[in-house]
mmCIF file of C-alpha atoms in Angstrom:
data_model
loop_
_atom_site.group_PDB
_atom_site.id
_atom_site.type_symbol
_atom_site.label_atom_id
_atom_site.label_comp_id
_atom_site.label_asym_id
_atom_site.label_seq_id
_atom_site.Cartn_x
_atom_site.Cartn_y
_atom_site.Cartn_z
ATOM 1 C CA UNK A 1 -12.533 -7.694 13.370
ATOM 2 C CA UNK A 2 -9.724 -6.810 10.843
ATOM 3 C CA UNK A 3 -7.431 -3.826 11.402
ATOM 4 C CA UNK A 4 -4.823 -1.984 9.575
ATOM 5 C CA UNK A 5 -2.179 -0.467 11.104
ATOM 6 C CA UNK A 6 0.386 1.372 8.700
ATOM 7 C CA UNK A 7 3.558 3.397 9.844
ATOM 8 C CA UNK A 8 6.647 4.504 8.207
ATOM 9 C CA UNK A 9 5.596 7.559 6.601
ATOM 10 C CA UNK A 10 7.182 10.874 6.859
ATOM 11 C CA UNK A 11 9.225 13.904 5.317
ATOM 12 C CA UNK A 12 11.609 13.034 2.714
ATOM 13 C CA UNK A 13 13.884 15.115 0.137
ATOM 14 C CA UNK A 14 13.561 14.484 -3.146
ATOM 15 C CA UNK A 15 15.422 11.211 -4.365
ATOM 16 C CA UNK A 16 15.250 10.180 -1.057
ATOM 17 C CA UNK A 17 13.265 6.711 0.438
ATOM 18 C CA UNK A 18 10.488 5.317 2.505
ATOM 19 C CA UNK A 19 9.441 2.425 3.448
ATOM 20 C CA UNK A 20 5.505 2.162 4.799
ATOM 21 C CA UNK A 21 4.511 -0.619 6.237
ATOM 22 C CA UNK A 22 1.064 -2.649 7.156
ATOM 23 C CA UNK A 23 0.126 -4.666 10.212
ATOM 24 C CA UNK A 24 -2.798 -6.461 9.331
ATOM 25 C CA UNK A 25 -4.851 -8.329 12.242
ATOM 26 C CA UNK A 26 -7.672 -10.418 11.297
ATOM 27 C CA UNK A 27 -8.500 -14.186 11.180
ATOM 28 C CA UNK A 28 -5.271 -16.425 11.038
ATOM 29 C CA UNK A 29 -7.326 -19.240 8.382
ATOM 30 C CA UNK A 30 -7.761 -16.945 5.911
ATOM 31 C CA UNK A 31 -5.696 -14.702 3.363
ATOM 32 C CA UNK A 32 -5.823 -11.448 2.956
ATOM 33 C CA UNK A 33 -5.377 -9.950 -0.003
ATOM 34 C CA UNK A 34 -3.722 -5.865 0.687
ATOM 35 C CA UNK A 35 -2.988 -2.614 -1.570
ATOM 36 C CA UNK A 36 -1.891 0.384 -1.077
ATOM 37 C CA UNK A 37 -3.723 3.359 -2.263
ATOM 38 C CA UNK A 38 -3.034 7.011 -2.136
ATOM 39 C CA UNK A 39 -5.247 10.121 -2.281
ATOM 40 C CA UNK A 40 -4.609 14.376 -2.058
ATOM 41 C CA UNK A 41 -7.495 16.248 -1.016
ATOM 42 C CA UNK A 42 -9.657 16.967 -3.945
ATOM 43 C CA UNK A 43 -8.321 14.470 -5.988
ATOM 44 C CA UNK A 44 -9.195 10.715 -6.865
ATOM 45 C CA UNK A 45 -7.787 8.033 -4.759
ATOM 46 C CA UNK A 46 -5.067 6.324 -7.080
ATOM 47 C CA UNK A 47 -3.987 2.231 -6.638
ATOM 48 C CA UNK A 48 -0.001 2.626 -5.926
ATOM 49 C CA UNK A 49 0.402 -1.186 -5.713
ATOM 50 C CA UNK A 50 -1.470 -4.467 -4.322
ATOM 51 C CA UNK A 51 -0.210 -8.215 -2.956
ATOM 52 C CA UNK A 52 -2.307 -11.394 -2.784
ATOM 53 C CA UNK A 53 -2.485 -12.868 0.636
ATOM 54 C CA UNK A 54 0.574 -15.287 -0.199
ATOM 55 C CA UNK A 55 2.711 -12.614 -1.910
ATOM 56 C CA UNK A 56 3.418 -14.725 -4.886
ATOM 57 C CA UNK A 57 0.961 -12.182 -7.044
ATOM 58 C CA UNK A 58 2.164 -8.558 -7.145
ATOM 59 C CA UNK A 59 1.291 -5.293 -9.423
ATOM 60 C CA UNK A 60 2.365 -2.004 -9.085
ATOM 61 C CA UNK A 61 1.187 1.135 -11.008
ATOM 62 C CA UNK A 62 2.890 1.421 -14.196
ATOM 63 C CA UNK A 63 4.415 4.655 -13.475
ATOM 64 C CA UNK A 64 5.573 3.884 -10.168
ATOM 65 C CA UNK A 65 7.278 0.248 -11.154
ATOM 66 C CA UNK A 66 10.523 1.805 -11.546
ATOM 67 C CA UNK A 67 10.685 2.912 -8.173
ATOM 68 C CA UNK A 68 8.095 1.129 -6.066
ATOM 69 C CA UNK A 69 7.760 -2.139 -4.859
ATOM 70 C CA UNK A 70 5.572 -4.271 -2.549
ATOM 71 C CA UNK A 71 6.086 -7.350 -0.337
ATOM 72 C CA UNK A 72 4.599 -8.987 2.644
ATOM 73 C CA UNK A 73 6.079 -11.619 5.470
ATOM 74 C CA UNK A 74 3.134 -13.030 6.400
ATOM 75 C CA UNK A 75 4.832 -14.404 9.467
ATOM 76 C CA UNK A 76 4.601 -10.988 10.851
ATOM 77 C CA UNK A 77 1.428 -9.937 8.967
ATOM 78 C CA UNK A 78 3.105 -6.959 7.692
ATOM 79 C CA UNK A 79 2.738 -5.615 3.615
ATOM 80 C CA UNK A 80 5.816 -3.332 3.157
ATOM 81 C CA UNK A 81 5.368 -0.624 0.588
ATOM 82 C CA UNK A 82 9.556 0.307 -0.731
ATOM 83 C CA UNK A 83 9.509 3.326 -2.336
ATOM 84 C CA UNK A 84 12.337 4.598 -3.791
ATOM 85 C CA UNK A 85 13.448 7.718 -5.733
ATOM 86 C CA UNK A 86 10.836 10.132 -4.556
ATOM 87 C CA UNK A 87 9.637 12.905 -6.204
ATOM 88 C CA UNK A 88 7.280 15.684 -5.372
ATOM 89 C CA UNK A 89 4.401 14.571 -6.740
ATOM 90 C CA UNK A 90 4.463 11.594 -4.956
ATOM 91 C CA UNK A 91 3.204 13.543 -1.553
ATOM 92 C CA UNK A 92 0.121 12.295 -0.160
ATOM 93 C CA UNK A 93 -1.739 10.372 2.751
ATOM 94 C CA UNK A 94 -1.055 6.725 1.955
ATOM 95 C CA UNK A 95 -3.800 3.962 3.369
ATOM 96 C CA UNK A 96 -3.489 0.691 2.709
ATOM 97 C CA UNK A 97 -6.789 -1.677 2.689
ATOM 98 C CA UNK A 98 -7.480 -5.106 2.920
ATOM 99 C CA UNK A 99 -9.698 -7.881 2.334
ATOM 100 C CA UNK A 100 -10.605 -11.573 2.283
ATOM 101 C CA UNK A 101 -9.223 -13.440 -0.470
ATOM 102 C CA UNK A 102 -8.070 -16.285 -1.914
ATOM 103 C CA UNK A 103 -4.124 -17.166 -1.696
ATOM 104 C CA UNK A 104 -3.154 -16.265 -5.718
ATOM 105 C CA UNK A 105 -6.126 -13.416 -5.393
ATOM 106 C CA UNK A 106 -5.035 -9.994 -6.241
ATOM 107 C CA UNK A 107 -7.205 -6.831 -5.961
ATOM 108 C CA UNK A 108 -6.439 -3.667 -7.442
ATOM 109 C CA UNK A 109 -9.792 -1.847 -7.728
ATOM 110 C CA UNK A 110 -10.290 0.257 -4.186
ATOM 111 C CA UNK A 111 -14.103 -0.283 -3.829
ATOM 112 C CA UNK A 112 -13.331 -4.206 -3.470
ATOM 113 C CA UNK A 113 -11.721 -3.442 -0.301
ATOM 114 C CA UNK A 114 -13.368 -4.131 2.844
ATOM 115 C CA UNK A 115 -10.787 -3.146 5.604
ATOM 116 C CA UNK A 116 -8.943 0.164 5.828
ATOM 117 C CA UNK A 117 -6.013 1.696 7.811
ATOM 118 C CA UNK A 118 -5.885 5.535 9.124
ATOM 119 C CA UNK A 119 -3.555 6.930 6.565
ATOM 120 C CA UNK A 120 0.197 7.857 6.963
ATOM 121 C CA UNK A 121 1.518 11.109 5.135
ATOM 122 C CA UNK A 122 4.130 10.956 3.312
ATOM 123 C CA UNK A 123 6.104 14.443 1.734
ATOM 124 C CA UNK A 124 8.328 14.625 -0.452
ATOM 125 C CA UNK A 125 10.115 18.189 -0.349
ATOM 126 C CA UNK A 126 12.288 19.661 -3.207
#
């Protein structure tokens, strides 16, 4: 059974930083590839950024590449989501998801994701 646990979320002032991060438990022979998604109510779940299982593959949305980055130490089976410069419209519950891939696989589309964490708000306040 594969669970996500993420964490770091919070209030923050505009400008300000977070860093979320990802415990993934699951099989130790396989990689997992993990992304981190974001959704308001009413509104379509959006891809924020997304690692393959060894880290050596990364993307991040193209608006967000400025100011967001993603990583994993898979020694700790933890994906760390560093955001930095926040701005308002960056509020929003923030899940990341995983699933079963190869080492160089990377996964950006939501619906390929098998395994999902509870959600960690995160607002940004002006």
């Amino acid at each position: 059974q594969v669970q996500l646990v993420e964490s770091g979320g919070g209030l923050v002032q505009v400008g300000g930083s977070l860093r979320l991060s990802c415990t993934v438990s699951g099989r130790a022979d396989v990689y997992y590839a993990v992304g981190w998604f974001r959704q308001n109510p009413g509104k379509e779940r959006e891809t924020v950024a997304a690692i393959s299982g060894s880290g050596s593959a990364t993307f991040v949305h193209y608006s967000m590449r400025d100011r967001f980055a993603i990583s994993r130490d898979n020694a700790k089976n933890t994906v760390y989501l560093q955001m930095n410069k926040l701005k308002p419209e960056d509020t929003a519950v923030y899940y990341c998801a995983a699933v079963q891939a190869t080492a160089m696989g990377l996964v950006t589309q939501s619906s390929t994701y098998t395994h999902w964490g509870q959600g960690t708000q995160v607002t940004v306040a002006s």
